[in-house]
PDB file of C-alpha atoms in Angstrom:
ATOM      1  CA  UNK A 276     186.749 107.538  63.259  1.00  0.00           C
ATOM      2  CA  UNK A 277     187.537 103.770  63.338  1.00  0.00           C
ATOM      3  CA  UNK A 278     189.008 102.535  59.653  1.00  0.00           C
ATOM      4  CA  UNK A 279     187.471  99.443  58.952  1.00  0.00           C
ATOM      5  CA  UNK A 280     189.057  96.474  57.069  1.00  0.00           C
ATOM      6  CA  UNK A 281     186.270  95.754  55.235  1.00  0.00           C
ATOM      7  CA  UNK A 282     182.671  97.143  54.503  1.00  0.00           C
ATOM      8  CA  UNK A 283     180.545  96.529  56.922  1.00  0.00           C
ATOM      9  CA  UNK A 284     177.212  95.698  56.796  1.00  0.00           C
ATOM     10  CA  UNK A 285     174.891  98.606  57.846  1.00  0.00           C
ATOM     11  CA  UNK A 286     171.640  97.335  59.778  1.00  0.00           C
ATOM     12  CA  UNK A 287     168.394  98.450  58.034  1.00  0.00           C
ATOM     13  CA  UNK A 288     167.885 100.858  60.381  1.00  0.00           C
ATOM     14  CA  UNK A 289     171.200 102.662  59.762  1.00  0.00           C
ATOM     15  CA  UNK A 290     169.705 103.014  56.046  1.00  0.00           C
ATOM     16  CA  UNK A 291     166.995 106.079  57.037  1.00  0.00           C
ATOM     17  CA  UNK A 292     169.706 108.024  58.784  1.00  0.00           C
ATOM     18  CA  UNK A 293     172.000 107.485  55.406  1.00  0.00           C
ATOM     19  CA  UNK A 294     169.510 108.508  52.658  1.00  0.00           C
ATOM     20  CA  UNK A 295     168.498 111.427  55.050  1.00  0.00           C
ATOM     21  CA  UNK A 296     169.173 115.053  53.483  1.00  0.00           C
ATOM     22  CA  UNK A 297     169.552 116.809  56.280  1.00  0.00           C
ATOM     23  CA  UNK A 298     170.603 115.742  59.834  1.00  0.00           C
ATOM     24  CA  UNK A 299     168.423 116.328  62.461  1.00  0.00           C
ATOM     25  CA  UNK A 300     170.162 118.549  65.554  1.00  0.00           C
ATOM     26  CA  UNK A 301     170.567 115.211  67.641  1.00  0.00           C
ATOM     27  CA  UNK A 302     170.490 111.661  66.687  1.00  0.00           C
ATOM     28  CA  UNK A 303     171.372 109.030  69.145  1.00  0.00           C
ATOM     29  CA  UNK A 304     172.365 105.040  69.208  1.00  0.00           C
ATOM     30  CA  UNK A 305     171.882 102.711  71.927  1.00  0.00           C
ATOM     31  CA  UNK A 306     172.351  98.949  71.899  1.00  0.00           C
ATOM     32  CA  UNK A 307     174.342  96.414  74.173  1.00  0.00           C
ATOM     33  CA  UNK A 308     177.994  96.148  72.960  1.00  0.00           C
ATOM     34  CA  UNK A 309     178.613  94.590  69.800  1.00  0.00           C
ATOM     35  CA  UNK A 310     175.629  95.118  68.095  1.00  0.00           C
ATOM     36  CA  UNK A 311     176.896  97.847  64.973  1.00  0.00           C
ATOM     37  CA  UNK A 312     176.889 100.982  67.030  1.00  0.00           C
ATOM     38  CA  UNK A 313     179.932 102.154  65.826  1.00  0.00           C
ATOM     39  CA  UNK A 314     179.686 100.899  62.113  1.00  0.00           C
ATOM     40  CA  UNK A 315     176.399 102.817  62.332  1.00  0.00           C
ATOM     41  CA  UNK A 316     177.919 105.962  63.484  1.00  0.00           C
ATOM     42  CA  UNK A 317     181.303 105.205  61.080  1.00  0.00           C
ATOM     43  CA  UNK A 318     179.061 104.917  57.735  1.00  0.00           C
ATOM     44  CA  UNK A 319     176.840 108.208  58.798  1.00  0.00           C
ATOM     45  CA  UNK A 320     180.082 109.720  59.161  1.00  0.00           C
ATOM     46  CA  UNK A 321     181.516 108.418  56.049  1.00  0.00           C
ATOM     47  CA  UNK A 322     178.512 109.911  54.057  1.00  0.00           C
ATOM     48  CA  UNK A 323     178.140 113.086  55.476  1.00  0.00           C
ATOM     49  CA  UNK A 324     181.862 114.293  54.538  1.00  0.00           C
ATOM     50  CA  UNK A 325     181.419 112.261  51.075  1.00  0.00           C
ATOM     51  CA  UNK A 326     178.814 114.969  50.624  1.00  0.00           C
ATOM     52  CA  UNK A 327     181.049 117.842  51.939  1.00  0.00           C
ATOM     53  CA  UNK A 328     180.258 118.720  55.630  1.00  0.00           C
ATOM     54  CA  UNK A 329     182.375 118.846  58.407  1.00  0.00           C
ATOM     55  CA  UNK A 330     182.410 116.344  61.127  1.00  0.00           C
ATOM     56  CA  UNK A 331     184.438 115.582  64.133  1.00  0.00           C
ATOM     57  CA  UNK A 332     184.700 112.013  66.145  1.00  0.00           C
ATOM     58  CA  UNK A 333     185.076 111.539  69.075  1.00  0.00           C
ATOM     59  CA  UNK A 334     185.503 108.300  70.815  1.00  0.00           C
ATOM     60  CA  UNK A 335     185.590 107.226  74.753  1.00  0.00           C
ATOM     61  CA  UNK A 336     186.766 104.593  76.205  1.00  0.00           C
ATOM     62  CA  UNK A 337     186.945 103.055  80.038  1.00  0.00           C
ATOM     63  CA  UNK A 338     189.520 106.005  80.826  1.00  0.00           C
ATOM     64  CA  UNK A 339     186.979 108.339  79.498  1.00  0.00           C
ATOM     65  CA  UNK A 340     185.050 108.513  82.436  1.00  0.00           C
ATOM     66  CA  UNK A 341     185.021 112.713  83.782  1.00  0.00           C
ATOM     67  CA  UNK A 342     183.692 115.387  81.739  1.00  0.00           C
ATOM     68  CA  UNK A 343     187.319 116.821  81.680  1.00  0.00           C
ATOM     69  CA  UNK A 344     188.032 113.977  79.117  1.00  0.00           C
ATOM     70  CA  UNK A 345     185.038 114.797  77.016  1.00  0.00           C
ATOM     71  CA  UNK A 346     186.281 118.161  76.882  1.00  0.00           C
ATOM     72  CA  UNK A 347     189.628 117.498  76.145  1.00  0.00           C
ATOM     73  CA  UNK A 348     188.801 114.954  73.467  1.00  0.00           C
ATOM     74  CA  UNK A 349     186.468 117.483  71.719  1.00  0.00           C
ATOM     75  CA  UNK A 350     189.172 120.538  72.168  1.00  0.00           C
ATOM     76  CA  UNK A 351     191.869 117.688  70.519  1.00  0.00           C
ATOM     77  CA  UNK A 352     188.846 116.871  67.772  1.00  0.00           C
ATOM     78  CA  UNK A 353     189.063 120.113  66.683  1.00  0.00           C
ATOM     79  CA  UNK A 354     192.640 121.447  66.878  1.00  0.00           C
ATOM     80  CA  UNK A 355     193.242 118.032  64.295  1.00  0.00           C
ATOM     81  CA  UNK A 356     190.378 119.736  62.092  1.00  0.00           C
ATOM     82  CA  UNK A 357     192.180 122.950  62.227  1.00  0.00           C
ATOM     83  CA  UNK A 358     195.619 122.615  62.691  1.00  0.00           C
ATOM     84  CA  UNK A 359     196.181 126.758  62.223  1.00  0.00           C
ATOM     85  CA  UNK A 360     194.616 126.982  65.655  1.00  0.00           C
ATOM     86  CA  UNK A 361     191.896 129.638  64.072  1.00  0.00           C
ATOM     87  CA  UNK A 362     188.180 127.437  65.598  1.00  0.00           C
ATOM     88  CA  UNK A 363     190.051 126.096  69.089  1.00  0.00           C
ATOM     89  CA  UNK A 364     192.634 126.678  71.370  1.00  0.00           C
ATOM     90  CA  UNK A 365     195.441 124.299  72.043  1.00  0.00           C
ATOM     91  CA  UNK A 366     193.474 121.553  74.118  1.00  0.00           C
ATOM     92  CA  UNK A 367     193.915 121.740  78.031  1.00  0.00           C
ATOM     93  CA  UNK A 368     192.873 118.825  80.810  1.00  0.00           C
ATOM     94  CA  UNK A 369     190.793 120.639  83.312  1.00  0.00           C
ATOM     95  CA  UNK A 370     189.843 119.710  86.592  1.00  0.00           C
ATOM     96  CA  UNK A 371     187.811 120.254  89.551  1.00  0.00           C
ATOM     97  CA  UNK A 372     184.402 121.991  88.633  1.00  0.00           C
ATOM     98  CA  UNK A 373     183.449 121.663  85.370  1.00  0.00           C
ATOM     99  CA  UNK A 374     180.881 123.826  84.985  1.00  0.00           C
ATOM    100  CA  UNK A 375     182.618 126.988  83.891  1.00  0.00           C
ATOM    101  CA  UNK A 376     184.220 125.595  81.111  1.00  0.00           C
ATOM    102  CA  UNK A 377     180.429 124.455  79.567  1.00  0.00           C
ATOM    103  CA  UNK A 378     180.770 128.539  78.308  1.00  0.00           C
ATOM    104  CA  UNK A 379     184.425 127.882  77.193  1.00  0.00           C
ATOM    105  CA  UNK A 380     183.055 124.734  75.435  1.00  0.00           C
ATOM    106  CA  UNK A 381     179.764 126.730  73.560  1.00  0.00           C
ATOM    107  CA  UNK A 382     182.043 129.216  72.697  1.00  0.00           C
ATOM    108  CA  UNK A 383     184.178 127.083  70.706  1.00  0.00           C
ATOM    109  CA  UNK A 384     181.356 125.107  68.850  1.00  0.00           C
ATOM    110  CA  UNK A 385     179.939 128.725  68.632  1.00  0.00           C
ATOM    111  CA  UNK A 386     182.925 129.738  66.368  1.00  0.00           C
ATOM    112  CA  UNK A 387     182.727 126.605  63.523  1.00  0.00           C
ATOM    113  CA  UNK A 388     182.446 128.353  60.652  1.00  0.00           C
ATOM    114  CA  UNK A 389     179.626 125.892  59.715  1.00  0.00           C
ATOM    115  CA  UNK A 390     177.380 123.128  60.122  1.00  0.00           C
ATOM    116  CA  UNK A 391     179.134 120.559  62.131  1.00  0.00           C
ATOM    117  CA  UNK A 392     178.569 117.140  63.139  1.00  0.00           C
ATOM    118  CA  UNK A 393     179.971 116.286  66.397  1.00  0.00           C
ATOM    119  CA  UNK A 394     180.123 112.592  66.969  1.00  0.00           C
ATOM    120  CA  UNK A 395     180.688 110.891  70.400  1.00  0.00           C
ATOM    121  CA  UNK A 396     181.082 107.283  70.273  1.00  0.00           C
ATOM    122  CA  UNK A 397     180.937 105.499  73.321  1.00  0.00           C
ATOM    123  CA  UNK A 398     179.079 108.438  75.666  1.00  0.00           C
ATOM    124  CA  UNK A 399     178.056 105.722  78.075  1.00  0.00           C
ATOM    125  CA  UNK A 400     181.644 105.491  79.885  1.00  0.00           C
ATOM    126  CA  UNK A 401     181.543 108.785  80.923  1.00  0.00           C
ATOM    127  CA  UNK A 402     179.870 108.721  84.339  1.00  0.00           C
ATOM    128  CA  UNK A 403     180.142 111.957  85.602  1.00  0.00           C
ATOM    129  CA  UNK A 404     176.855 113.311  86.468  1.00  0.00           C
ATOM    130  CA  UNK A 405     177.788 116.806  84.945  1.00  0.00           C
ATOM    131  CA  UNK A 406     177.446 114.969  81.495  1.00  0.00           C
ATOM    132  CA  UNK A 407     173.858 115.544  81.407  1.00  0.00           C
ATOM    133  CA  UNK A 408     173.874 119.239  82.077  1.00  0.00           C
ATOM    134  CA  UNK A 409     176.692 119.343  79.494  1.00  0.00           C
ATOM    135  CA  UNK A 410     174.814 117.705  76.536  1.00  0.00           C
ATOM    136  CA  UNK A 411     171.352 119.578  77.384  1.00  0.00           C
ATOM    137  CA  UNK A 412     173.563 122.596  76.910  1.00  0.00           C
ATOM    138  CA  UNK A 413     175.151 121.239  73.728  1.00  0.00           C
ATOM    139  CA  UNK A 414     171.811 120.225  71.822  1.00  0.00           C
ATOM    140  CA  UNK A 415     168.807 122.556  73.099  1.00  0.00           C
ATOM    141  CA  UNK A 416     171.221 125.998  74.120  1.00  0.00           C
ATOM    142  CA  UNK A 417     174.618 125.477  71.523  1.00  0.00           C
ATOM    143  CA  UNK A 418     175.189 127.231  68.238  1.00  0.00           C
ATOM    144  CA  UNK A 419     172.549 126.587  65.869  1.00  0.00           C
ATOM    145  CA  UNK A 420     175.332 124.841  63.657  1.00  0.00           C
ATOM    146  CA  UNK A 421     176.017 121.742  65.636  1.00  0.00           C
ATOM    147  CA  UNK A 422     174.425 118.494  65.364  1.00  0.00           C
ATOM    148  CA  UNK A 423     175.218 115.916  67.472  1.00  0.00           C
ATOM    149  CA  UNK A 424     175.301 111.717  66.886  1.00  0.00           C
ATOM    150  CA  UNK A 425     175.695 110.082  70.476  1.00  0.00           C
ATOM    151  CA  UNK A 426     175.821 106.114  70.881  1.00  0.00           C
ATOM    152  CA  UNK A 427     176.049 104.217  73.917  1.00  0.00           C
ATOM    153  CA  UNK A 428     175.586 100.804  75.791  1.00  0.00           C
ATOM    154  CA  UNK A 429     172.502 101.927  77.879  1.00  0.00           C
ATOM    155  CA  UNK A 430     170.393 105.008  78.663  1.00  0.00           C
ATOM    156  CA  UNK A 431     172.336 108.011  77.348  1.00  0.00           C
ATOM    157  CA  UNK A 432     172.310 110.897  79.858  1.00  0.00           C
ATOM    158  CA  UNK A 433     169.564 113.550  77.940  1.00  0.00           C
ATOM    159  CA  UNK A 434     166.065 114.425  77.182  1.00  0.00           C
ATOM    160  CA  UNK A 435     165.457 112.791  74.450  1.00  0.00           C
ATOM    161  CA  UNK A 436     161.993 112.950  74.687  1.00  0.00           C
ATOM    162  CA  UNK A 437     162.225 116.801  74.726  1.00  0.00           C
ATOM    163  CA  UNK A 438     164.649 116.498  71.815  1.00  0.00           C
ATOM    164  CA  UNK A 439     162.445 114.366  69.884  1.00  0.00           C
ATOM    165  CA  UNK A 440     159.663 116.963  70.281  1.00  0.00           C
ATOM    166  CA  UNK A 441     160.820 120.413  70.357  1.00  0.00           C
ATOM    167  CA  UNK A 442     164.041 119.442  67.884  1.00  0.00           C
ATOM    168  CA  UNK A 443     162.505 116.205  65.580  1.00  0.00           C
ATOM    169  CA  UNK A 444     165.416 114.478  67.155  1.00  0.00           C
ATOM    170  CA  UNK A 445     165.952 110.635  65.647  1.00  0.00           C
ATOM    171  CA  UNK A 446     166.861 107.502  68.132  1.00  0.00           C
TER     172      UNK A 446
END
């Protein structure tokens, strides 16, 4: 996650997520650039492994733009977590067709051996339009274990309706 020089200044809104218990399976961030998504995400992350739990971060960027980066980022996220190679294999860029590594992907996240925060900074430069079948996967079909904390400059590509309702899912 980013290392900031200072403390910065959580909007209110940051402060439900923070005093929250328990994480709900999917919490997501939108707002134009430059308006604390990332300081948002940074101090959620901060407090959940002050209290213990296991996160991974994951941030794209303009190069980030093909689910093959996505995967390779999260693969990387968790080899760093577990150096001894035991939760993921040593990460691999794929290409062509990613649909048949969505299994290789649930698989891995299958195999944390426990609750696990997956956060993806940035989701809104990946265009590929397999990104939205990958994250329906990821939040209403993945291992119970995983949460997931998206942000993004516009309209992130899931249900979030369906999450909000069928998962109590917090935007």
């Amino acid at each position: 996650r980013p290392q900031l020089a200072c403390e910065a200044v959580a909007p209110p809104a940051a402060g439900v997520l923070l005093r929250t218990a328990v994480l709900s399976r999917l919490v997501t961030v939108t707002a134009p650039p430059g308006y604390g998504k990332t300081v948002i995400l940074s101090r959620l992350h901060h407090t959940l492994t002050q209290r213990g739990q296991r996160c991974l971060w994951i941030t794209l960027d303009d190069r980030d733009v093909s689910v093959s980066s996505l995967f390779y980022l999260v693969q990387a996220g968790m080899a760093l977590e577990d150096p001894e190679g035991r939760d993921a294999a040593k990460p691999q860029n794929i290409g062509g067709d990613p649909r048949p590594t969505f299994e290789r992907l649930l698989r891995l996240v299958e195999r944390l051996p426990g609750p696990t925060t997956l956060f993806i900074d940035n989701v809104s430069f990946c265009i590929d339009p397999q990104l939205e079948p990958l994250l329906d996967r990821l939040v209403f079909e993945g291992a119970p274990q995983l949460r997931l904390v998206l942000s993004g400059a516009g309209r992130l590509p899931i249900d979030t309706m369906r999450a909000r309702l069928g998962l109590g899912a917090v935007e």
